[in-house]
Amino acid sequence: MASAAEQLASNLNFSTFSKATDLKKRLWFTLAALLVYRLGTHIPLPGLNPEAYAQAFKGQAGGILGLFNMFAGGAVQRMAIFALGIMPYISASIIVQLMTSVVPSLENLKKEGEQGRKIINQYTRYGTVLLGTLQAYGIAVGLEGGNGIVVDPGWFFRISTVLTLLGGTMFLMWLGEQITSRGIGNGISLIIFAGIAAGLPTALAGTLELGRTGALSTALILTVVVVAIGVIALIVFVERAQRRLLIQYPKRQVGNRMFQGDTSHLPLKLNTSGVIPAIFASSLLLLPATAAGFAGNTSLPTWATAIIASLQHGQPLFMLFYGLLIAFFAFFYTAIVFNPKDTADNLKKHGGFIPGIRPGERTAEYIDYVLTRITVVGAVYLVFVCILPETLIARTGIPLALGGTSLLIVVSVTLDTVAQIQGHLIAQQYEGLIKKSKLRGGKRGR
């Protein structure tokens, strides 16, 4: 028998959407915020020679800078004010979340609810400022090391570049928070999604042009298209897959009446961590090569140059670290967002139990056991989806925007956003049904 939510969802139509005034406001706000972001990726950094920079970027576009450019929505290619993108914020989030697991004071803050979360978010912002400043300064020095890229090198250029790039990152962080609170979906994920989605038409056109000129064979292009469709289908299937644990509630007596015990399900997503592991892993791998690619590695020690070269996109060491980091963050982020002990305590508090499992600690252990097993499957899925297309692209020269990581982010964020829109529509229809029932009740009373 379908649940009430499923019945409401099946009845959703255009008239329901037209009446959802709050949802339409949220959608317009989200679109306007993303439009502002896209405009910012076309405002160039002052003090640069565009032709010299374009030549320098062309030599690095197939490596780590190409990956950085993909996440920044093309801002690195144009060296725009949003060239740093949102990656310093993501890196700071990783560091702070790791510290909450090892620093007792931060762990206590996490348990304090909304107030503790606000303090942790503030620490994340401070970390974003620090990392953004370091990365922006590295980019400024790297640009000065290029051949004729900077019109007037010196401290004025460095300071203005740091302030401009850091200001762009802080604005994007604020914009993402505004989208999350006043719009639809997760603001940070949507900003990354908008950057990648904006590059997809160009990537498709570039691939077709390579086929037209004979650089890529028709069979290879068709293979890439089939792989991309297969990856998208796999992402949709796995992102919607759940392991449902049966929950039973005992019979209860209210006055002289005995009510039958209810049954429900505890849904555990096969990929609880979503797209976060791929973003976190990419963010960490981008850090060591942010400035080195611009400088051409000329001012670095030999050992540093060798490490950075081996961490270029498509290299075996890059793929190895990328896969390991994705698997690690799949488990790490799942442990952060889902606490089996808290879930077991809530079930026990409301009288719910898993058949055959004692409430309390045994239930927590069982949920953790099931969650660990399905997270293994989810981690393997994430590594497969991200690594296989990336390997194919690294060998063929097809644009990065058609890679597994970008497809994972685009499809996952789209599914999450559509689910939130549907949730708002269901809430709107549910409120309408409640109002109708109250009106009918009032008419009967008269």
CSV table of C-alpha atoms in Angstrom, one decimal:
chain,number,residue,atom,x,y,z
A,1,MET,CA,0.0,0.0,0.0
A,2,ALA,CA,1.4,3.4,-1.0
A,3,SER,CA,2.3,5.9,1.7
A,4,ALA,CA,0.6,9.2,2.0
A,5,ALA,CA,3.6,11.0,0.7
A,6,GLU,CA,3.7,8.7,-2.4
A,7,GLN,CA,0.0,9.2,-3.0
A,8,LEU,CA,0.5,13.0,-2.9
A,9,ALA,CA,3.5,12.8,-5.1
A,10,SER,CA,1.6,10.8,-7.7
A,11,ASN,CA,-1.1,13.6,-7.8
A,12,LEU,CA,1.3,16.4,-8.4
A,13,ASN,CA,0.6,18.5,-11.6
A,14,PHE,CA,1.1,21.8,-13.1
A,15,SER,CA,-1.7,23.4,-11.2
A,16,THR,CA,0.1,22.4,-7.9
A,17,PHE,CA,3.2,24.1,-9.1
A,18,SER,CA,1.4,27.3,-10.2
A,19,LYS,CA,-0.1,27.6,-6.7
A,20,ALA,CA,3.3,27.1,-5.0
A,21,THR,CA,4.2,30.8,-4.6
A,22,ASP,CA,7.0,30.2,-2.1
A,23,LEU,CA,8.6,27.6,-4.3
A,24,LYS,CA,8.6,29.9,-7.4
A,25,LYS,CA,10.3,32.6,-5.3
A,26,ARG,CA,12.9,30.2,-4.2
A,27,LEU,CA,13.5,29.0,-7.8
A,28,TRP,CA,13.8,32.6,-9.2
A,29,PHE,CA,16.2,33.5,-6.4
A,30,THR,CA,18.3,30.4,-7.1
A,31,LEU,CA,18.4,31.2,-10.9
A,32,ALA,CA,19.3,34.8,-10.2
A,33,ALA,CA,22.1,33.8,-7.8
A,34,LEU,CA,23.6,31.4,-10.4
A,35,LEU,CA,23.3,34.0,-13.1
A,36,VAL,CA,25.4,36.4,-10.9
A,37,TYR,CA,28.0,33.6,-10.4
A,38,ARG,CA,28.2,33.0,-14.2
A,39,LEU,CA,28.6,36.7,-14.9
A,40,GLY,CA,31.5,36.8,-12.3
A,41,THR,CA,33.4,34.1,-14.2
A,42,HIS,CA,33.7,36.5,-17.2
A,43,ILE,CA,35.1,39.5,-15.3
A,44,PRO,CA,38.9,39.3,-15.8
A,45,LEU,CA,41.5,40.0,-13.2
A,46,PRO,CA,43.2,43.4,-13.6
A,47,GLY,CA,46.8,43.8,-14.7
A,48,LEU,CA,47.1,40.8,-17.0
A,49,ASN,CA,48.0,40.4,-20.7
A,50,PRO,CA,45.2,38.3,-22.0
A,51,GLU,CA,47.1,36.9,-25.0
A,52,ALA,CA,50.1,35.9,-23.0
A,53,TYR,CA,47.9,34.3,-20.4
A,54,ALA,CA,45.9,32.4,-23.0
A,55,GLN,CA,49.1,30.9,-24.4
A,56,ALA,CA,50.3,29.9,-21.0
A,57,PHE,CA,47.0,28.3,-20.0
A,58,LYS,CA,46.8,26.4,-23.3
A,59,GLY,CA,50.0,24.5,-22.4
A,60,GLN,CA,48.5,23.5,-19.0
A,61,ALA,CA,44.8,22.9,-20.0
A,62,GLY,CA,45.1,19.2,-20.2
A,63,GLY,CA,46.5,18.8,-16.7
A,64,ILE,CA,45.5,19.7,-13.2
A,65,LEU,CA,44.6,23.3,-14.3
A,66,GLY,CA,42.0,21.9,-16.7
A,67,LEU,CA,40.4,20.1,-13.8
A,68,PHE,CA,40.6,23.3,-11.7
A,69,ASN,CA,39.1,25.2,-14.6
A,70,MET,CA,36.2,22.7,-14.8
A,71,PHE,CA,35.2,23.2,-11.2
A,72,ALA,CA,35.6,27.0,-11.5
A,73,GLY,CA,33.2,27.2,-14.4
A,74,GLY,CA,35.9,28.3,-16.9
A,75,ALA,CA,37.0,31.2,-14.6
A,76,VAL,CA,40.6,29.9,-14.6
A,77,GLN,CA,40.8,29.9,-18.3
A,78,ARG,CA,39.8,33.5,-18.3
A,79,MET,CA,41.6,34.2,-15.0
A,80,ALA,CA,38.4,35.9,-13.7
A,81,ILE,CA,37.7,37.3,-10.3
A,82,PHE,CA,36.1,33.9,-9.4
A,83,ALA,CA,39.1,31.9,-10.5
A,84,LEU,CA,39.7,30.4,-7.0
A,85,GLY,CA,36.1,29.2,-7.1
A,86,ILE,CA,34.6,27.6,-4.0
A,87,MET,CA,37.5,25.1,-3.5
A,88,PRO,CA,39.1,27.0,-0.6
A,89,TYR,CA,35.8,26.7,1.3
A,90,ILE,CA,35.5,23.0,0.5
A,91,SER,CA,39.1,22.4,1.6
A,92,ALA,CA,38.5,24.3,4.9
A,93,SER,CA,35.3,22.3,5.4
A,94,ILE,CA,37.4,19.1,5.1
A,95,ILE,CA,40.0,20.3,7.6
A,96,VAL,CA,37.4,21.4,10.1
A,97,GLN,CA,35.3,18.2,9.8
A,98,LEU,CA,38.4,16.1,10.3
A,99,MET,CA,39.3,18.2,13.4
A,100,THR,CA,35.9,17.7,14.9
A,101,SER,CA,36.7,14.0,15.0
A,102,VAL,CA,40.0,14.4,16.9
A,103,VAL,CA,39.7,17.7,18.9
A,104,PRO,CA,37.4,17.2,21.9
A,105,SER,CA,36.3,20.8,22.1
A,106,LEU,CA,35.1,20.8,18.5
A,107,GLU,CA,33.5,17.4,19.0
A,108,ASN,CA,31.5,18.9,21.9
A,109,LEU,CA,30.5,21.9,19.8
A,110,LYS,CA,29.1,19.5,17.2
A,111,LYS,CA,26.8,18.0,19.8
A,112,GLU,CA,25.5,21.3,20.9
A,113,GLY,CA,23.0,21.5,18.0
A,114,GLU,CA,22.3,24.7,16.1
A,115,GLN,CA,24.5,27.0,18.2
A,116,GLY,CA,27.5,24.6,18.0
A,117,ARG,CA,27.0,24.3,14.2
A,118,LYS,CA,27.1,28.1,13.8
A,119,ILE,CA,30.4,28.3,15.7
A,120,ILE,CA,31.9,25.5,13.5
A,121,ASN,CA,30.7,27.3,10.4
A,122,GLN,CA,32.5,30.4,11.6
A,123,TYR,CA,35.7,28.4,12.0
A,124,THR,CA,35.2,27.1,8.5
A,125,ARG,CA,35.0,30.7,7.2
A,126,TYR,CA,38.2,31.6,9.0
A,127,GLY,CA,39.9,28.6,7.4
A,128,THR,CA,38.5,29.7,4.0
A,129,VAL,CA,40.1,33.1,4.4
A,130,LEU,CA,43.5,31.6,5.3
A,131,LEU,CA,43.5,28.9,2.6
A,132,GLY,CA,42.2,31.4,0.0
A,133,THR,CA,44.9,33.9,0.9
A,134,LEU,CA,47.6,31.3,0.5
A,135,GLN,CA,46.3,30.0,-2.8
A,136,ALA,CA,45.6,33.5,-4.2
A,137,TYR,CA,49.2,34.6,-3.3
A,138,GLY,CA,50.5,31.5,-5.0
A,139,ILE,CA,48.6,32.3,-8.1
A,140,ALA,CA,49.8,35.9,-8.1
A,141,VAL,CA,53.5,34.7,-7.8
A,142,GLY,CA,52.9,32.1,-10.5
A,143,LEU,CA,51.4,34.6,-12.9
A,144,GLU,CA,54.4,36.9,-12.4
A,145,GLY,CA,56.7,33.9,-13.2
A,146,GLY,CA,55.0,33.6,-16.6
A,147,ASN,CA,56.4,35.1,-19.8
A,148,GLY,CA,54.8,38.5,-20.1
A,149,ILE,CA,51.5,37.5,-18.4
A,150,VAL,CA,51.6,40.4,-15.8
A,151,VAL,CA,51.8,43.9,-17.2
A,152,ASP,CA,53.4,45.5,-14.1
A,153,PRO,CA,54.8,42.8,-11.7
A,154,GLY,CA,55.3,43.8,-8.1
A,155,TRP,CA,53.7,43.9,-4.6
A,156,PHE,CA,50.9,46.1,-5.8
A,157,PHE,CA,49.8,43.4,-8.3
A,158,ARG,CA,50.2,40.6,-5.7
A,159,ILE,CA,48.2,42.4,-3.1
A,160,SER,CA,45.4,43.4,-5.5
A,161,THR,CA,45.3,39.9,-6.9
A,162,VAL,CA,45.0,38.3,-3.4
A,163,LEU,CA,42.3,40.7,-2.4
A,164,THR,CA,40.4,40.2,-5.7
A,165,LEU,CA,40.5,36.4,-5.7
A,166,LEU,CA,39.9,36.1,-2.0
A,167,GLY,CA,37.0,38.5,-2.3
A,168,GLY,CA,35.6,36.4,-5.1
A,169,THR,CA,35.8,33.2,-3.0
A,170,MET,CA,34.2,34.8,0.0
A,171,PHE,CA,31.4,36.2,-2.2
A,172,LEU,CA,30.7,32.7,-3.6
A,173,MET,CA,30.7,31.2,-0.1
A,174,TRP,CA,28.1,33.8,0.9
A,175,LEU,CA,26.1,33.3,-2.3
A,176,GLY,CA,26.1,29.5,-1.7
A,177,GLU,CA,24.8,30.0,1.9
A,178,GLN,CA,22.1,32.3,0.6
A,179,ILE,CA,21.0,29.8,-2.0
A,180,THR,CA,20.8,27.1,0.6
A,181,SER,CA,18.7,29.2,3.0
A,182,ARG,CA,16.5,31.2,0.5
A,183,GLY,CA,16.6,29.1,-2.6
A,184,ILE,CA,16.4,25.5,-3.7
A,185,GLY,CA,19.1,22.8,-3.1
A,186,ASN,CA,22.5,23.0,-1.6
A,187,GLY,CA,24.1,26.3,-2.6
A,188,ILE,CA,27.7,25.1,-2.8
A,189,SER,CA,26.8,22.0,-4.9
A,190,LEU,CA,24.7,24.1,-7.2
A,191,ILE,CA,27.5,26.6,-7.8
A,192,ILE,CA,29.9,23.8,-8.8
A,193,PHE,CA,27.0,22.2,-10.9
A,194,ALA,CA,26.5,25.5,-12.7
A,195,GLY,CA,30.2,25.8,-13.5
A,196,ILE,CA,30.4,22.3,-14.9
A,197,ALA,CA,27.0,22.4,-16.8
A,198,ALA,CA,28.1,25.7,-18.5
A,199,GLY,CA,31.1,23.9,-19.9
A,200,LEU,CA,29.2,20.9,-21.2
A,201,PRO,CA,28.0,22.4,-24.5
A,202,THR,CA,31.6,23.6,-25.3
A,203,ALA,CA,33.0,20.2,-24.4
A,204,LEU,CA,30.5,18.5,-26.7
A,205,ALA,CA,31.2,21.0,-29.5
A,206,GLY,CA,35.0,20.4,-29.0
A,207,THR,CA,34.6,16.7,-29.2
A,208,LEU,CA,32.6,16.9,-32.4
A,209,GLU,CA,35.2,19.2,-33.9
A,210,LEU,CA,37.9,16.7,-33.1
A,211,GLY,CA,35.9,14.1,-34.9
A,212,ARG,CA,35.3,16.4,-37.9
A,213,THR,CA,39.1,17.1,-38.2
A,214,GLY,CA,40.0,13.4,-37.8
A,215,ALA,CA,41.8,13.8,-34.5
A,216,LEU,CA,39.2,11.3,-33.0
A,217,SER,CA,37.6,8.4,-34.8
A,218,THR,CA,33.9,8.2,-35.1
A,219,ALA,CA,34.0,4.8,-33.3
A,220,LEU,CA,35.8,6.3,-30.3
A,221,ILE,CA,33.4,9.2,-30.1
A,222,LEU,CA,30.4,6.8,-30.1
A,223,THR,CA,32.2,4.7,-27.4
A,224,VAL,CA,32.5,7.8,-25.2
A,225,VAL,CA,28.8,8.6,-25.8
A,226,VAL,CA,27.7,5.1,-24.9
A,227,VAL,CA,30.0,5.1,-21.8
A,228,ALA,CA,28.6,8.5,-20.7
A,229,ILE,CA,25.0,7.3,-21.1
A,230,GLY,CA,25.8,4.1,-19.2
A,231,VAL,CA,27.5,6.1,-16.4
A,232,ILE,CA,24.4,8.5,-16.2
A,233,ALA,CA,22.1,5.5,-15.9
A,234,LEU,CA,24.2,3.9,-13.2
A,235,ILE,CA,24.4,7.2,-11.2
A,236,VAL,CA,20.6,7.6,-11.4
A,237,PHE,CA,20.0,3.9,-10.3
A,238,VAL,CA,22.5,3.9,-7.4
A,239,GLU,CA,21.6,7.4,-6.1
A,240,ARG,CA,18.0,6.3,-5.8
A,241,ALA,CA,18.8,2.9,-4.3
A,242,GLN,CA,18.0,2.2,-0.7
A,243,ARG,CA,18.4,-0.5,1.9
A,244,ARG,CA,15.2,-0.4,4.0
A,245,LEU,CA,15.3,-1.7,7.5
A,246,LEU,CA,11.9,-2.8,8.9
A,247,ILE,CA,10.9,-0.9,12.0
A,248,GLN,CA,8.0,-2.1,14.2
A,249,TYR,CA,6.1,-0.2,16.9
A,250,PRO,CA,4.3,-2.1,19.7
A,251,LYS,CA,0.6,-2.0,20.4
A,252,ARG,CA,-0.5,0.9,22.5
A,253,GLN,CA,-3.6,1.5,24.6
A,254,VAL,CA,-5.3,4.9,24.7
A,255,GLY,CA,-8.1,4.9,27.2
A,256,ASN,CA,-10.2,1.8,26.6
A,257,ARG,CA,-9.1,1.4,23.0
A,258,MET,CA,-6.2,-0.8,21.8
A,259,PHE,CA,-4.3,0.4,18.7
A,260,GLN,CA,-2.5,-2.0,16.5
A,261,GLY,CA,1.3,-1.6,16.3
A,262,ASP,CA,2.6,0.3,13.2
A,263,THR,CA,5.4,-0.7,10.9
A,264,SER,CA,7.6,1.6,8.9
A,265,HIS,CA,11.1,1.5,7.3
A,266,LEU,CA,14.4,3.1,8.0
A,267,PRO,CA,15.8,4.0,4.6
A,268,LEU,CA,19.6,3.8,4.2
A,269,LYS,CA,20.9,5.2,0.9
A,270,LEU,CA,23.4,3.0,-0.9
A,271,ASN,CA,25.5,6.1,-1.4
A,272,THR,CA,24.9,8.1,1.7
A,273,SER,CA,27.8,10.5,1.1
A,274,GLY,CA,26.4,11.6,-2.3
A,275,VAL,CA,28.7,13.7,-4.5
A,276,ILE,CA,30.8,15.0,-1.6
A,277,PRO,CA,33.7,12.4,-1.8
A,278,ALA,CA,34.4,13.3,-5.4
A,279,ILE,CA,34.4,17.1,-4.7
A,280,PHE,CA,36.6,16.6,-1.5
A,281,ALA,CA,39.1,14.4,-3.3
A,282,SER,CA,39.4,16.8,-6.3
A,283,SER,CA,39.8,19.7,-3.9
A,284,LEU,CA,42.7,18.1,-2.1
A,285,LEU,CA,44.5,17.0,-5.3
A,286,LEU,CA,44.2,20.6,-6.6
A,287,LEU,CA,46.0,22.2,-3.7
A,288,PRO,CA,49.6,21.2,-4.4
A,289,ALA,CA,49.5,22.2,-8.0
A,290,THR,CA,47.5,25.4,-7.9
A,291,ALA,CA,50.4,27.8,-8.3
A,292,ALA,CA,53.0,25.4,-9.7
A,293,GLY,CA,51.3,25.0,-13.1
A,294,PHE,CA,51.4,28.8,-13.7
A,295,ALA,CA,55.1,29.1,-12.8
A,296,GLY,CA,56.0,26.3,-15.2
A,297,ASN,CA,57.8,24.5,-12.3
A,298,THR,CA,61.0,26.4,-13.1
A,299,SER,CA,61.5,27.8,-9.6
A,300,LEU,CA,60.8,24.5,-7.8
A,301,PRO,CA,63.2,21.8,-6.6
A,302,THR,CA,63.6,18.8,-8.8
A,303,TRP,CA,61.8,16.5,-6.3
A,304,ALA,CA,58.8,18.9,-6.1
A,305,THR,CA,58.6,19.1,-9.9
A,306,ALA,CA,58.6,15.3,-10.2
A,307,ILE,CA,55.8,15.0,-7.6
A,308,ILE,CA,53.6,17.6,-9.2
A,309,ALA,CA,54.2,16.1,-12.6
A,310,SER,CA,53.1,12.7,-11.3
A,311,LEU,CA,50.0,14.3,-9.8
A,312,GLN,CA,48.9,15.8,-13.2
A,313,HIS,CA,45.4,14.7,-14.3
A,314,GLY,CA,45.4,11.3,-16.0
A,315,GLN,CA,48.7,10.2,-14.5
A,316,PRO,CA,48.7,6.8,-12.6
A,317,LEU,CA,49.6,8.4,-9.3
A,318,PHE,CA,46.8,10.9,-9.7
A,319,MET,CA,44.3,8.2,-10.4
A,320,LEU,CA,45.5,6.1,-7.4
A,321,PHE,CA,45.3,9.0,-4.9
A,322,TYR,CA,42.0,10.1,-6.4
A,323,GLY,CA,40.4,6.6,-6.0
A,324,LEU,CA,41.8,6.2,-2.4
A,325,LEU,CA,40.6,9.7,-1.4
A,326,ILE,CA,37.1,9.1,-2.8
A,327,ALA,CA,36.9,5.8,-0.9
A,328,PHE,CA,38.1,7.4,2.3
A,329,PHE,CA,35.7,10.4,2.1
A,330,ALA,CA,32.8,8.0,1.3
A,331,PHE,CA,33.2,6.4,4.7
A,332,PHE,CA,34.3,9.6,6.5
A,333,TYR,CA,31.3,11.7,5.3
A,334,THR,CA,28.9,8.9,5.9
A,335,ALA,CA,30.1,8.7,9.5
A,336,ILE,CA,29.5,12.4,9.9
A,337,VAL,CA,26.0,12.7,8.4
A,338,PHE,CA,24.6,9.5,9.9
A,339,ASN,CA,25.1,8.4,13.5
A,340,PRO,CA,23.7,4.9,14.2
A,341,LYS,CA,23.8,5.4,18.0
A,342,ASP,CA,21.6,8.5,17.7
A,343,THR,CA,19.2,6.7,15.4
A,344,ALA,CA,19.0,3.7,17.7
A,345,ASP,CA,18.3,6.0,20.7
A,346,ASN,CA,15.5,7.8,18.8
A,347,LEU,CA,13.9,4.5,17.9
A,348,LYS,CA,14.1,3.4,21.5
A,349,LYS,CA,12.6,6.7,22.7
A,350,HIS,CA,9.6,6.3,20.5
A,351,GLY,CA,9.2,2.6,21.1
A,352,GLY,CA,10.4,1.4,17.7
A,353,PHE,CA,12.6,-1.7,17.2
A,354,ILE,CA,14.1,-3.8,14.5
A,355,PRO,CA,12.5,-7.3,14.6
A,356,GLY,CA,15.0,-9.7,16.2
A,357,ILE,CA,17.3,-7.0,17.4
A,358,ARG,CA,17.4,-5.7,21.0
A,359,PRO,CA,16.7,-2.0,21.3
A,360,GLY,CA,19.6,0.3,22.3
A,361,GLU,CA,23.2,-0.6,21.8
A,362,ARG,CA,22.5,-3.8,19.8
A,363,THR,CA,20.3,-1.9,17.4
A,364,ALA,CA,23.1,0.7,16.9
A,365,GLU,CA,25.6,-2.0,16.2
A,366,TYR,CA,23.2,-3.7,13.7
A,367,ILE,CA,22.5,-0.4,11.9
A,368,ASP,CA,26.3,0.4,11.8
A,369,TYR,CA,26.9,-3.1,10.4
A,370,VAL,CA,24.4,-2.7,7.6
A,371,LEU,CA,25.6,0.9,6.9
A,372,THR,CA,29.2,-0.2,6.6
A,373,ARG,CA,28.4,-3.0,4.2
A,374,ILE,CA,26.3,-0.7,1.9
A,375,THR,CA,28.9,2.0,2.1
A,376,VAL,CA,31.5,-0.4,0.7
A,377,VAL,CA,29.3,-0.8,-2.3
A,378,GLY,CA,28.7,2.9,-2.5
A,379,ALA,CA,32.5,3.6,-2.3
A,380,VAL,CA,33.2,1.1,-5.1
A,381,TYR,CA,30.5,2.7,-7.2
A,382,LEU,CA,31.9,6.2,-6.7
A,383,VAL,CA,35.5,5.1,-7.5
A,384,PHE,CA,34.3,3.2,-10.6
A,385,VAL,CA,32.1,6.1,-11.9
A,386,CYS,CA,34.9,8.7,-11.4
A,387,ILE,CA,38.0,6.7,-12.5
A,388,LEU,CA,36.8,4.8,-15.5
A,389,PRO,CA,35.7,7.8,-17.7
A,390,GLU,CA,38.6,9.9,-16.4
A,391,THR,CA,41.0,7.2,-17.6
A,392,LEU,CA,39.3,7.1,-21.0
A,393,ILE,CA,39.5,10.9,-21.3
A,394,ALA,CA,43.1,11.0,-20.2
A,395,ARG,CA,44.0,8.6,-23.0
A,396,THR,CA,41.9,10.2,-25.8
A,397,GLY,CA,42.1,14.0,-25.1
A,398,ILE,CA,38.3,14.4,-24.9
A,399,PRO,CA,37.4,17.5,-22.7
A,400,LEU,CA,37.3,17.0,-19.0
A,401,ALA,CA,33.7,18.3,-18.7
A,402,LEU,CA,32.5,14.9,-20.1
A,403,GLY,CA,34.4,12.9,-17.4
A,404,GLY,CA,32.9,10.7,-14.7
A,405,THR,CA,33.4,13.3,-11.9
A,406,SER,CA,31.6,16.0,-13.8
A,407,LEU,CA,28.7,13.7,-14.8
A,408,LEU,CA,28.4,12.4,-11.2
A,409,ILE,CA,28.1,16.0,-9.9
A,410,VAL,CA,25.7,17.1,-12.5
A,411,VAL,CA,23.4,14.1,-12.2
A,412,SER,CA,23.5,13.9,-8.4
A,413,VAL,CA,22.9,17.6,-7.9
A,414,THR,CA,20.0,17.5,-10.4
A,415,LEU,CA,18.4,14.5,-8.6
A,416,ASP,CA,18.8,16.2,-5.2
A,417,THR,CA,17.4,19.5,-6.4
A,418,VAL,CA,14.4,17.8,-8.1
A,419,ALA,CA,13.7,15.9,-4.9
A,420,GLN,CA,13.7,19.2,-3.0
A,421,ILE,CA,11.3,20.7,-5.5
A,422,GLN,CA,9.0,17.7,-5.2
A,423,GLY,CA,9.2,18.0,-1.4
A,424,HIS,CA,8.0,21.6,-1.6
A,425,LEU,CA,5.2,20.7,-4.0
A,426,ILE,CA,4.1,17.8,-1.7
A,427,ALA,CA,4.1,20.2,1.3
A,428,GLN,CA,2.1,22.7,-0.7
A,429,GLN,CA,-0.5,20.1,-1.7
A,430,TYR,CA,-0.7,18.7,1.8
A,431,GLU,CA,-1.4,22.2,3.2
A,432,GLY,CA,-4.1,22.6,0.6
A,433,LEU,CA,-5.7,19.3,1.7
A,434,ILE,CA,-5.6,20.4,5.3
A,435,LYS,CA,-7.3,23.8,4.5
A,436,LYS,CA,-10.0,22.0,2.5
A,437,SER,CA,-10.7,19.6,5.3
A,438,LYS,CA,-11.0,22.5,7.8
A,439,LEU,CA,-13.4,24.3,5.5
A,440,ARG,CA,-15.6,21.2,5.2
A,441,GLY,CA,-15.5,20.8,8.9
A,442,GLY,CA,-16.6,24.4,9.4
A,443,LYS,CA,-19.5,24.0,7.0
A,444,ARG,CA,-20.7,20.9,8.7
A,445,GLY,CA,-20.5,22.8,12.1
A,446,ARG,CA,-22.8,25.5,10.7
